[in-house]
Short mmCIF file of C-alpha atoms in Angstrom, two decimals:
data_model
loop_
_atom_site.label_atom_id
_atom_site.label_comp_id
_atom_site.label_asym_id
_atom_site.label_seq_id
_atom_site.Cartn_x
_atom_site.Cartn_y
_atom_site.Cartn_z
CA GLU A 1 93.11 110.30 84.29
CA VAL A 2 94.27 107.18 86.12
CA GLN A 3 91.90 104.25 85.65
CA LEU A 4 92.09 100.77 87.13
CA VAL A 5 89.39 98.34 86.02
CA GLU A 6 89.17 94.95 87.68
CA SER A 7 87.44 91.93 86.18
CA GLY A 8 87.17 88.18 86.60
CA GLY A 9 85.24 87.97 89.85
CA GLY A 10 82.21 85.76 90.33
CA TRP A 11 80.74 82.91 92.29
CA VAL A 12 82.83 79.78 92.76
CA GLN A 13 82.71 76.69 94.94
CA PRO A 14 85.33 76.08 97.63
CA GLY A 15 88.45 74.47 96.25
CA ARG A 16 88.02 75.92 92.77
CA SER A 17 90.03 78.64 91.00
CA LEU A 18 89.52 82.14 89.63
CA ARG A 19 91.79 84.56 87.81
CA LEU A 20 91.36 88.27 88.40
CA SER A 21 92.60 90.91 85.99
CA CYS A 22 93.18 94.63 86.33
CA ALA A 23 93.49 96.85 83.26
CA ALA A 24 95.41 100.08 83.86
CA SER A 25 95.33 103.31 81.88
CA GLY A 26 96.21 106.97 82.31
CA PHE A 27 99.74 106.46 83.66
CA ASN A 28 103.01 104.67 82.84
CA PHE A 29 102.12 101.22 84.16
CA ASP A 30 105.70 99.99 84.32
CA ASP A 31 106.70 102.91 86.57
CA TYR A 32 104.76 101.52 89.52
CA ALA A 33 104.44 98.57 91.82
CA MET A 34 100.89 97.26 92.09
CA HIS A 35 98.84 95.60 94.81
CA TRP A 36 95.67 93.62 95.39
CA VAL A 37 93.67 94.53 98.50
CA ARG A 38 90.41 92.82 99.50
CA GLN A 39 87.44 93.70 101.64
CA ALA A 40 85.08 91.08 103.02
CA PRO A 41 81.41 92.15 103.08
CA GLY A 42 80.90 94.77 105.80
CA LYS A 43 84.51 94.43 106.97
CA GLY A 44 87.80 96.29 106.72
CA LEU A 45 90.65 96.23 104.25
CA GLN A 46 93.21 93.45 103.93
CA TRP A 47 96.34 93.52 101.80
CA VAL A 48 96.52 90.38 99.65
CA SER A 49 99.58 90.68 97.43
CA GLY A 50 101.95 93.12 95.75
CA ILE A 51 104.41 93.12 92.85
CA THR A 52 107.13 95.57 91.86
CA TRP A 53 107.38 97.14 88.43
CA ASN A 54 109.59 94.41 86.97
CA SER A 55 108.16 91.51 89.01
CA GLY A 56 111.48 91.40 90.85
CA SER A 57 109.85 91.52 94.28
CA ILE A 58 106.56 89.86 95.16
CA GLY A 59 104.78 89.55 98.48
CA TYR A 60 101.73 87.78 99.85
CA ALA A 61 99.62 87.82 102.97
CA ASP A 62 100.14 84.64 104.98
CA SER A 63 96.46 83.73 104.48
CA VAL A 64 96.92 83.39 100.70
CA LYS A 65 100.55 82.29 100.42
CA GLY A 66 100.85 79.11 98.38
CA ARG A 67 97.35 79.48 96.93
CA PHE A 68 97.42 82.85 95.13
CA THR A 69 99.87 84.04 92.49
CA ILE A 70 100.26 87.65 91.43
CA SER A 71 101.68 88.58 88.03
CA ARG A 72 101.76 91.45 85.59
CA ASP A 73 102.21 92.05 81.88
CA ASN A 74 103.65 95.52 81.35
CA ALA A 75 103.14 95.36 77.57
CA LYS A 76 99.43 94.80 78.17
CA ARG A 77 99.30 97.22 81.12
CA SER A 78 97.64 94.53 83.16
CA LEU A 79 97.85 93.04 86.64
CA TYR A 80 96.61 89.56 87.49
CA LEU A 81 95.77 87.44 90.51
CA GLN A 82 95.50 83.69 90.05
CA MET A 83 93.51 82.33 92.98
CA ASN A 84 93.57 78.56 93.57
CA SER A 85 92.10 76.38 96.31
CA LEU A 86 89.61 79.09 97.16
CA ARG A 87 88.05 79.13 100.61
CA VAL A 88 84.84 80.63 101.94
CA GLU A 89 86.94 83.20 103.82
CA ASP A 90 88.37 84.48 100.51
CA THR A 91 84.96 86.00 99.74
CA GLY A 92 85.11 89.74 99.21
CA LEU A 93 85.61 92.70 96.94
CA TYR A 94 89.07 92.61 95.40
CA TYR A 95 90.63 95.97 94.62
CA CYS A 96 93.57 96.67 92.34
CA THR A 97 95.68 99.58 93.57
CA ARG A 98 98.65 101.48 92.26
CA SER A 99 101.58 101.84 94.62
CA GLY A 100 103.34 105.10 95.37
CA GLY A 101 106.62 103.81 93.89
CA SER A 102 108.19 101.23 91.62
CA SER A 103 111.01 99.09 92.95
CA SER A 104 109.74 98.24 96.42
CA LEU A 105 106.47 96.98 97.85
CA LEU A 106 106.79 99.43 100.75
CA TRP A 107 104.68 102.29 99.44
CA TRP A 108 101.20 103.60 100.10
CA ALA A 109 98.27 102.47 97.93
CA GLY A 110 96.39 104.84 95.69
CA PRO A 111 94.56 105.28 93.38
CA TRP A 112 92.18 102.31 93.55
CA GLY A 113 89.88 100.55 91.10
CA LEU A 114 86.22 99.92 91.84
CA GLY A 115 86.85 96.28 92.68
CA THR A 116 85.57 92.91 91.50
CA LEU A 117 83.46 90.71 93.77
CA VAL A 118 84.54 87.15 94.54
CA THR A 119 82.03 84.88 96.26
CA VAL A 120 83.20 81.47 97.47
CA SER A 121 80.30 79.31 98.56
CA SER A 122 78.94 75.83 98.14
CA GLU B 1 103.17 91.53 111.47
CA ILE B 2 102.41 95.08 112.61
CA VAL B 3 98.90 95.24 114.07
CA LEU B 4 97.13 98.59 113.82
CA THR B 5 94.37 99.66 116.19
CA GLN B 6 92.09 102.63 115.65
CA SER B 7 90.09 104.66 118.14
CA PRO B 8 87.37 105.43 118.59
CA ALA B 9 85.48 102.85 116.55
CA THR B 10 82.74 105.42 115.93
CA LEU B 11 82.87 109.19 116.22
CA SER B 12 79.55 111.04 116.24
CA LEU B 13 79.99 114.70 115.35
CA SER B 14 78.24 117.60 113.67
CA PRO B 15 79.25 119.52 110.54
CA GLY B 16 81.76 122.17 111.52
CA ASP B 17 83.18 120.10 114.40
CA ARG B 18 86.81 119.06 114.67
CA ALA B 19 87.49 115.33 114.31
CA THR B 20 90.51 113.62 115.85
CA LEU B 21 91.12 109.99 114.85
CA SER B 22 93.87 107.86 116.38
CA CYS B 23 95.88 104.96 115.00
CA GLY B 24 98.22 102.87 117.15
CA ALA B 25 100.79 100.35 115.97
CA SER B 26 102.00 97.22 117.79
CA GLN B 27 105.58 98.18 116.91
CA SER B 28 107.29 101.21 115.52
CA VAL B 29 106.32 102.03 111.93
CA ARG B 30 109.50 102.42 109.92
CA SER B 31 110.15 105.86 108.44
CA SER B 32 106.65 107.05 109.40
CA SER B 33 105.28 104.89 106.57
CA LEU B 34 101.68 105.48 107.55
CA ALA B 35 98.77 106.43 105.32
CA TRP B 36 95.14 107.35 105.86
CA TYR B 37 92.21 106.50 103.56
CA GLN B 38 88.60 107.61 103.42
CA GLN B 39 85.91 105.19 102.27
CA LYS B 40 82.28 106.03 101.59
CA PRO B 41 79.57 103.35 101.18
CA GLY B 42 79.79 101.56 97.86
CA LEU B 43 82.99 103.34 96.84
CA ALA B 44 86.67 102.45 96.76
CA PRO B 45 88.99 103.87 99.42
CA ARG B 46 90.59 107.24 98.65
CA LEU B 47 94.13 108.11 99.72
CA LEU B 48 94.16 111.17 101.99
CA ILE B 49 97.57 111.21 103.70
CA TYR B 50 100.86 109.37 103.19
CA ASP B 51 104.19 109.42 105.03
CA ALA B 52 102.14 110.24 108.13
CA SER B 53 101.63 113.91 107.26
CA THR B 54 101.74 114.53 103.49
CA ARG B 55 98.39 115.28 101.87
CA ALA B 56 97.70 113.42 98.65
CA THR B 57 96.95 115.35 95.48
CA GLY B 58 93.64 117.19 95.63
CA ILE B 59 92.99 116.60 99.34
CA PRO B 60 91.67 119.73 101.12
CA ASP B 61 93.85 121.28 103.79
CA ARG B 62 91.25 120.64 106.48
CA PHE B 63 92.74 117.12 106.55
CA SER B 64 96.03 116.79 108.38
CA GLY B 65 98.11 113.91 109.67
CA SER B 66 100.69 113.71 112.40
CA GLY B 67 102.62 111.25 114.49
CA SER B 68 105.55 108.88 114.38
CA GLY B 69 106.70 105.61 115.87
CA THR B 70 103.60 103.88 117.18
CA ASP B 71 101.10 106.74 117.51
CA PHE B 72 99.47 108.58 114.63
CA THR B 73 96.57 111.01 114.29
CA LEU B 74 94.30 112.17 111.50
CA THR B 75 92.63 115.50 112.16
CA ILE B 76 89.77 117.01 110.19
CA SER B 77 89.68 120.64 111.26
CA ARG B 78 86.07 121.42 110.34
CA LEU B 79 83.83 118.60 109.18
CA GLU B 80 82.04 119.11 105.89
CA PRO B 81 78.93 117.04 105.03
CA GLU B 82 80.99 114.97 102.56
CA ASP B 83 83.51 113.97 105.26
CA PHE B 84 81.16 111.55 107.03
CA ALA B 85 82.69 108.21 106.12
CA VAL B 86 84.95 105.42 107.38
CA TYR B 87 88.66 106.18 107.80
CA TYR B 88 91.42 103.57 107.73
CA CYS B 89 95.06 103.86 108.67
CA HIS B 90 97.61 101.73 106.80
CA GLN B 91 101.26 100.94 107.48
CA TYR B 92 103.59 100.20 104.57
CA GLY B 93 106.89 100.16 106.41
CA ASN B 94 107.01 96.39 106.75
CA LEU B 95 105.57 93.36 105.01
CA PRO B 96 102.89 92.25 105.31
CA LEU B 97 101.25 95.60 104.69
CA THR B 98 98.45 96.05 107.21
CA PHE B 99 95.37 98.20 107.75
CA GLY B 100 93.59 99.30 110.89
CA PRO B 101 89.97 98.25 111.51
CA GLY B 102 88.61 101.70 110.71
CA THR B 103 86.90 104.61 112.45
CA LYS B 104 83.41 105.55 111.34
CA VAL B 105 82.66 109.26 111.48
CA ASP B 106 78.92 109.71 111.49
CA ILE B 107 76.51 112.58 111.90
CA LYS B 108 75.43 113.34 115.44
#
């Protein structure tokens, strides 16, 4: 069974940093690109960032470019999101998702983890 | 950036009814790279349809997708009680990947 378990969320003041992690199991992690998608409270879904199986291609939403860094460690079957200079508008539930393919970011997203909540507030 | 719009925002129907949800794109979606997700309160989204019309593993055949270019449709042939939820469309043909604002299907 595919499992994606996010961790690392919490409350943080604007301008500070957080690092999210996603532990994957139940599939060959290095066969798939991975994504982070977030959902502000009561709002819709927003793609944040994606990374191909070998980290050869990485993409970011304009709203996080230059502040967030996605990475992965295939040996540890883990995906990460380093979030710096956090803003109030970064508040939300951050989901880790498995892509439908490996060597491109242009695939659908599924399955999904349960998410980790990030709250940015003073 | 491809902007997706969804209509209606809310669809009030009864179990057994047919549901037709629309998704429009601001420009043509390459290779029909369009997916649909279902999200229930407090749960993660679930992939229903990808490549505009292919059902994901384990998705009942009452769910079907169609469309190409800039106009896409998700149809639920006969609503079951567990189908009342929010549905999102998602294009993955171009970066940045984008999602529609969602259609809520609620009980009439």
